Amino acid sequence: MSWSPDRLAREINRTCGAGTISVKAPYNWVKGSVPRRGLPHVVARILSERLGEPVTPGDLWPDRFPGMAAANTLDPAVGASVTPFPPPSAEDAVTAAVDWLVGCRPPVAARTCGEEVGPGIPDALDVRVAQLRRLDDDRGGRLVMDWAVQELRWTRRLVAEGSYDHETGRRLYRAGAELAQLAGWTAFDLGMHGHGSRYLLAALRSARNAGDRALAAYVVSSLSYQSIWQGQGRQALRLAQISCKGAETEPAGAGRALLASRQARAYAAVGDGEGVVSSVAEACELIQAEETGGSPPWSEWVTPAVLFADAGRAWLDMGRPDRAEQHLVHALELFGDTQPRNRLLHWTSLAEARLGRGDVEGAVAATEEALGLYGQVASERARLRLTGLRDGFARCDGRDARRVVQHITLLLSDARPLANCG
């Protein structure tokens, strides 16, 4: 990284407001002094964004922050020796989302020094992002996560060191945001919640720099979805509401439909049935009333099948297995042979719904479908769902229930650790 102390000072003042620090203050930090109050965390966050990998105050000032100094553990997301991060606090994610919603960020400036970055580079990055998204849809896992992180590092170097005009700079930030979102999503799917959150927060900053509100809203909705899985319903709902509010002036289409669908899941997480009904209806209206630009590249995977499945899961979380089953069965019919990881997760949801209705035979059939897909993808979420189903079947009488318990146990015991496999 080739920043001068003056450049770091300018970035801090751009992030926190003009006059936050003197342009000469970072020179004292180089000599050993420590920034005041919360500035060490601001500096670490800025450097994390630019480098495309986590940096802590302990990495920069180990004497002042010994508990946050880099440990000799290998971070599987970046292949480097860094601290094993816990997830950020709820306040971190919500504060970042609110700051994006109400704040404004000046357009990305052209950069006049360094090797020229022509428009062909962002073109190539867009192609690579699309390839990685398709790989994630098909299989997910460490391979996709590591690949996305490597591309993110390279993109960050281009942003920090290349020479480009305004439009190319905007496209570089947008590509960086998509890669960080993908890295965060795959890390979350592998159960690496700390790294997942931090990559998603980096994605939000990059999308904001790019001036892409739709993409930023998608990232906020991803943070909401992660919060649902971590049992943080109120945080999930607040983030989902922020994402929908921030994108309300964007064209109708698959992008906004996904945000509404995730808001339905968040309402279900706090037990608000009316919110579920209104958000599910909104998602259906938005995807049916698609306008030009309403389905950006990152929403290519969002289909009616996805929306029906999310509605089914929301009703399952609301304790309505009968209603959930109707949506899930229809969703799985619409999926066909596409999106194996989503199909695996939704087959497990269907099995849960049928168990909730006392239909053990139907639950066994749905579980067998899920187990047939498990070897194709690497997903901690899927493993957790199957573990929960195993516990549910263990409470049932009957030969079929015992057989599926044995099948799940055998499959999970044979699976390689998800954080160490591709």
mmCIF file of N, CA, C and O in Angstrom, residues 311-360:
data_model
loop_
_atom_site.group_PDB
_atom_site.id
_atom_site.type_symbol
_atom_site.label_atom_id
_atom_site.label_comp_id
_atom_site.label_asym_id
_atom_site.label_seq_id
_atom_site.Cartn_x
_atom_site.Cartn_y
_atom_site.Cartn_z
ATOM 1 N N ALA A 311 -41.046 -16.788 1.378
ATOM 2 C CA ALA A 311 -42.349 -16.645 2.030
ATOM 3 C C ALA A 311 -42.670 -17.899 2.850
ATOM 4 O O ALA A 311 -43.164 -17.811 3.987
ATOM 5 N N GLY A 312 -42.353 -19.072 2.282
ATOM 6 C CA GLY A 312 -42.594 -20.304 3.013
ATOM 7 C C GLY A 312 -41.803 -20.370 4.297
ATOM 8 O O GLY A 312 -42.323 -20.764 5.360
ATOM 9 N N ARG A 313 -40.530 -19.991 4.229
ATOM 10 C CA ARG A 313 -39.702 -20.026 5.436
ATOM 11 C C ARG A 313 -40.210 -19.021 6.467
ATOM 12 O O ARG A 313 -40.179 -19.278 7.677
ATOM 13 N N ALA A 314 -40.675 -17.856 5.997
ATOM 14 C CA ALA A 314 -41.209 -16.862 6.928
ATOM 15 C C ALA A 314 -42.414 -17.426 7.682
ATOM 16 O O ALA A 314 -42.524 -17.281 8.909
ATOM 17 N N TRP A 315 -43.308 -18.108 6.963
ATOM 18 C CA TRP A 315 -44.478 -18.687 7.641
ATOM 19 C C TRP A 315 -44.082 -19.838 8.565
ATOM 20 O O TRP A 315 -44.706 -20.032 9.619
ATOM 21 N N LEU A 316 -43.047 -20.556 8.206
ATOM 22 C CA LEU A 316 -42.563 -21.605 9.100
ATOM 23 C C LEU A 316 -42.046 -20.997 10.398
ATOM 24 O O LEU A 316 -42.321 -21.487 11.494
ATOM 25 N N ASP A 317 -41.286 -19.879 10.264
ATOM 26 C CA ASP A 317 -40.773 -19.205 11.455
ATOM 27 C C ASP A 317 -41.904 -18.607 12.297
ATOM 28 O O ASP A 317 -41.738 -18.385 13.500
ATOM 29 N N MET A 318 -43.033 -18.322 11.656
ATOM 30 C CA MET A 318 -44.197 -17.795 12.375
ATOM 31 C C MET A 318 -45.013 -18.900 13.043
ATOM 32 O O MET A 318 -46.025 -18.638 13.678
ATOM 33 N N GLY A 319 -44.591 -20.177 12.864
ATOM 34 C CA GLY A 319 -45.332 -21.278 13.454
ATOM 35 C C GLY A 319 -46.557 -21.683 12.670
ATOM 36 O O GLY A 319 -47.520 -22.221 13.232
ATOM 37 N N ARG A 320 -46.519 -21.453 11.350
ATOM 38 C CA ARG A 320 -47.626 -21.816 10.471
ATOM 39 C C ARG A 320 -47.151 -22.841 9.443
ATOM 40 O O ARG A 320 -46.985 -22.541 8.263
ATOM 41 N N PRO A 321 -46.890 -24.079 9.847
ATOM 42 C CA PRO A 321 -46.329 -25.066 8.925
ATOM 43 C C PRO A 321 -47.244 -25.387 7.748
ATOM 44 O O PRO A 321 -46.767 -25.719 6.666
ATOM 45 N N ASP A 322 -48.574 -25.288 7.937
ATOM 46 C CA ASP A 322 -49.492 -25.559 6.836
ATOM 47 C C ASP A 322 -49.317 -24.549 5.710
ATOM 48 O O ASP A 322 -49.215 -24.897 4.538
ATOM 49 N N ARG A 323 -49.291 -23.286 6.080
ATOM 50 C CA ARG A 323 -49.099 -22.226 5.089
ATOM 51 C C ARG A 323 -47.698 -22.285 4.494
ATOM 52 O O ARG A 323 -47.502 -22.043 3.308
ATOM 53 N N ALA A 324 -46.716 -22.599 5.324
ATOM 54 C CA ALA A 324 -45.340 -22.713 4.836
ATOM 55 C C ALA A 324 -45.220 -23.795 3.777
ATOM 56 O O ALA A 324 -44.565 -23.611 2.742
ATOM 57 N N GLU A 325 -45.855 -24.935 4.009
ATOM 58 C CA GLU A 325 -45.741 -26.046 3.069
ATOM 59 C C GLU A 325 -46.265 -25.667 1.683
ATOM 60 O O GLU A 325 -45.657 -26.019 0.667
ATOM 61 N N GLN A 326 -47.362 -24.949 1.620
ATOM 62 C CA GLN A 326 -47.924 -24.556 0.333
ATOM 63 C C GLN A 326 -46.917 -23.746 -0.483
ATOM 64 O O GLN A 326 -46.708 -24.002 -1.672
ATOM 65 N N HIS A 327 -46.283 -22.770 0.151
ATOM 66 C CA HIS A 327 -45.308 -21.923 -0.548
ATOM 67 C C HIS A 327 -44.064 -22.716 -0.935
ATOM 68 O O HIS A 327 -43.525 -22.555 -2.036
ATOM 69 N N LEU A 328 -43.591 -23.557 -0.034
ATOM 70 C CA LEU A 328 -42.352 -24.285 -0.288
ATOM 71 C C LEU A 328 -42.508 -25.309 -1.399
ATOM 72 O O LEU A 328 -41.609 -25.473 -2.240
ATOM 73 N N VAL A 329 -43.623 -26.014 -1.424
ATOM 74 C CA VAL A 329 -43.856 -26.992 -2.492
ATOM 75 C C VAL A 329 -43.870 -26.295 -3.845
ATOM 76 O O VAL A 329 -43.245 -26.760 -4.813
ATOM 77 N N HIS A 330 -44.567 -25.165 -3.915
ATOM 78 C CA HIS A 330 -44.627 -24.428 -5.188
ATOM 79 C C HIS A 330 -43.240 -23.911 -5.579
ATOM 80 O O HIS A 330 -42.841 -23.992 -6.750
ATOM 81 N N ALA A 331 -42.488 -23.414 -4.601
ATOM 82 C CA ALA A 331 -41.145 -22.897 -4.886
ATOM 83 C C ALA A 331 -40.244 -23.987 -5.456
ATOM 84 O O ALA A 331 -39.535 -23.771 -6.446
ATOM 85 N N LEU A 332 -40.268 -25.152 -4.844
ATOM 86 C CA LEU A 332 -39.399 -26.242 -5.290
ATOM 87 C C LEU A 332 -39.788 -26.725 -6.683
ATOM 88 O O LEU A 332 -38.919 -27.136 -7.472
ATOM 89 N N GLU A 333 -41.050 -26.658 -7.023
ATOM 90 C CA GLU A 333 -41.464 -26.973 -8.393
ATOM 91 C C GLU A 333 -40.881 -25.961 -9.372
ATOM 92 O O GLU A 333 -40.416 -26.316 -10.461
ATOM 93 N N LEU A 334 -40.879 -24.672 -8.985
ATOM 94 C CA LEU A 334 -40.373 -23.618 -9.864
ATOM 95 C C LEU A 334 -38.856 -23.675 -10.017
ATOM 96 O O LEU A 334 -38.323 -23.323 -11.072
ATOM 97 N N PHE A 335 -38.152 -24.100 -8.982
ATOM 98 C CA PHE A 335 -36.688 -24.155 -9.060
ATOM 99 C C PHE A 335 -36.216 -25.136 -10.138
ATOM 100 O O PHE A 335 -35.189 -24.897 -10.784
ATOM 101 N N GLY A 336 -36.903 -26.226 -10.327
ATOM 102 C CA GLY A 336 -36.419 -27.238 -11.260
ATOM 103 C C GLY A 336 -35.087 -27.788 -10.788
ATOM 104 O O GLY A 336 -34.944 -28.195 -9.637
ATOM 105 N N ASP A 337 -34.101 -27.773 -11.687
ATOM 106 C CA ASP A 337 -32.774 -28.284 -11.338
ATOM 107 C C ASP A 337 -31.783 -27.171 -11.004
ATOM 108 O O ASP A 337 -30.582 -27.425 -10.886
ATOM 109 N N THR A 338 -32.243 -25.938 -10.852
ATOM 110 C CA THR A 338 -31.340 -24.810 -10.617
ATOM 111 C C THR A 338 -31.057 -24.637 -9.132
ATOM 112 O O THR A 338 -31.751 -25.187 -8.280
ATOM 113 N N GLN A 339 -30.023 -23.855 -8.820
ATOM 114 C CA GLN A 339 -29.677 -23.407 -7.476
ATOM 115 C C GLN A 339 -29.703 -24.544 -6.440
ATOM 116 O O GLN A 339 -30.551 -24.575 -5.540
ATOM 117 N N PRO A 340 -28.779 -25.499 -6.541
ATOM 118 C CA PRO A 340 -28.808 -26.662 -5.648
ATOM 119 C C PRO A 340 -28.726 -26.312 -4.165
ATOM 120 O O PRO A 340 -29.378 -26.965 -3.336
ATOM 121 N N ARG A 341 -27.954 -25.294 -3.803
ATOM 122 C CA ARG A 341 -27.876 -24.966 -2.370
ATOM 123 C C ARG A 341 -29.217 -24.451 -1.862
ATOM 124 O O ARG A 341 -29.676 -24.840 -0.782
ATOM 125 N N ASN A 342 -29.851 -23.565 -2.636
ATOM 126 C CA ASN A 342 -31.161 -23.078 -2.216
ATOM 127 C C ASN A 342 -32.169 -24.213 -2.136
ATOM 128 O O ASN A 342 -32.971 -24.291 -1.195
ATOM 129 N N ARG A 343 -32.126 -25.104 -3.122
ATOM 130 C CA ARG A 343 -33.061 -26.229 -3.086
ATOM 131 C C ARG A 343 -32.818 -27.100 -1.861
ATOM 132 O O ARG A 343 -33.765 -27.560 -1.212
ATOM 133 N N LEU A 344 -31.554 -27.347 -1.527
ATOM 134 C CA LEU A 344 -31.240 -28.146 -0.337
ATOM 135 C C LEU A 344 -31.857 -27.495 0.908
ATOM 136 O O LEU A 344 -32.538 -28.159 1.709
ATOM 137 N N LEU A 345 -31.636 -26.186 1.078
ATOM 138 C CA LEU A 345 -32.151 -25.493 2.252
ATOM 139 C C LEU A 345 -33.678 -25.521 2.289
ATOM 140 O O LEU A 345 -34.282 -25.702 3.353
ATOM 141 N N HIS A 346 -34.294 -25.364 1.127
ATOM 142 C CA HIS A 346 -35.760 -25.308 1.119
ATOM 143 C C HIS A 346 -36.384 -26.696 1.269
ATOM 144 O O HIS A 346 -37.495 -26.817 1.804
ATOM 145 N N TRP A 347 -35.695 -27.749 0.835
ATOM 146 C CA TRP A 347 -36.180 -29.100 1.133
ATOM 147 C C TRP A 347 -36.148 -29.345 2.642
ATOM 148 O O TRP A 347 -37.060 -29.984 3.196
ATOM 149 N N THR A 348 -35.119 -28.833 3.311
ATOM 150 C CA THR A 348 -35.082 -29.006 4.773
ATOM 151 C C THR A 348 -36.212 -28.218 5.429
ATOM 152 O O THR A 348 -36.797 -28.676 6.417
ATOM 153 N N SER A 349 -36.505 -27.023 4.889
ATOM 154 C CA SER A 349 -37.629 -26.254 5.439
ATOM 155 C C SER A 349 -38.942 -27.000 5.238
ATOM 156 O O SER A 349 -39.802 -27.023 6.137
ATOM 157 N N LEU A 350 -39.105 -27.607 4.061
ATOM 158 C CA LEU A 350 -40.327 -28.374 3.802
ATOM 159 C C LEU A 350 -40.430 -29.567 4.764
ATOM 160 O O LEU A 350 -41.519 -29.872 5.273
ATOM 161 N N ALA A 351 -39.301 -30.215 5.018
ATOM 162 C CA ALA A 351 -39.308 -31.327 5.977
ATOM 163 C C ALA A 351 -39.715 -30.836 7.363
ATOM 164 O O ALA A 351 -40.501 -31.505 8.069
ATOM 165 N N GLU A 352 -39.205 -29.667 7.777
ATOM 166 C CA GLU A 352 -39.582 -29.102 9.071
ATOM 167 C C GLU A 352 -41.078 -28.823 9.121
ATOM 168 O O GLU A 352 -41.751 -29.091 10.130
ATOM 169 N N ALA A 353 -41.600 -28.244 8.022
ATOM 170 C CA ALA A 353 -43.029 -27.925 7.991
ATOM 171 C C ALA A 353 -43.866 -29.194 8.123
ATOM 172 O O ALA A 353 -44.872 -29.221 8.860
ATOM 173 N N ARG A 354 -43.479 -30.231 7.430
ATOM 174 C CA ARG A 354 -44.245 -31.481 7.491
ATOM 175 C C ARG A 354 -44.135 -32.145 8.858
ATOM 176 O O ARG A 354 -45.123 -32.712 9.365
ATOM 177 N N LEU A 355 -42.953 -32.076 9.454
ATOM 178 C CA LEU A 355 -42.831 -32.577 10.825
ATOM 179 C C LEU A 355 -43.744 -31.793 11.762
ATOM 180 O O LEU A 355 -44.361 -32.354 12.666
ATOM 181 N N GLY A 356 -43.815 -30.467 11.530
ATOM 182 C CA GLY A 356 -44.677 -29.635 12.361
ATOM 183 C C GLY A 356 -46.142 -29.980 12.235
ATOM 184 O O GLY A 356 -46.930 -29.749 13.167
ATOM 185 N N ARG A 357 -46.529 -30.551 11.097
ATOM 186 C CA ARG A 357 -47.917 -30.966 10.891
ATOM 187 C C ARG A 357 -48.143 -32.426 11.288
ATOM 188 O O ARG A 357 -49.255 -32.932 11.183
ATOM 189 N N GLY A 358 -47.058 -33.115 11.691
ATOM 190 C CA GLY A 358 -47.181 -34.510 12.052
ATOM 191 C C GLY A 358 -47.120 -35.468 10.879
ATOM 192 O O GLY A 358 -47.418 -36.664 11.031
ATOM 193 N N ASP A 359 -46.713 -34.959 9.707
ATOM 194 C CA ASP A 359 -46.597 -35.794 8.506
ATOM 195 C C ASP A 359 -45.174 -36.334 8.424
ATOM 196 O O ASP A 359 -44.324 -35.808 7.700
ATOM 197 N N VAL A 360 -44.899 -37.403 9.180
ATOM 198 C CA VAL A 360 -43.539 -37.937 9.235
ATOM 199 C C VAL A 360 -43.136 -38.512 7.882
ATOM 200 O O VAL A 360 -41.991 -38.323 7.430
#
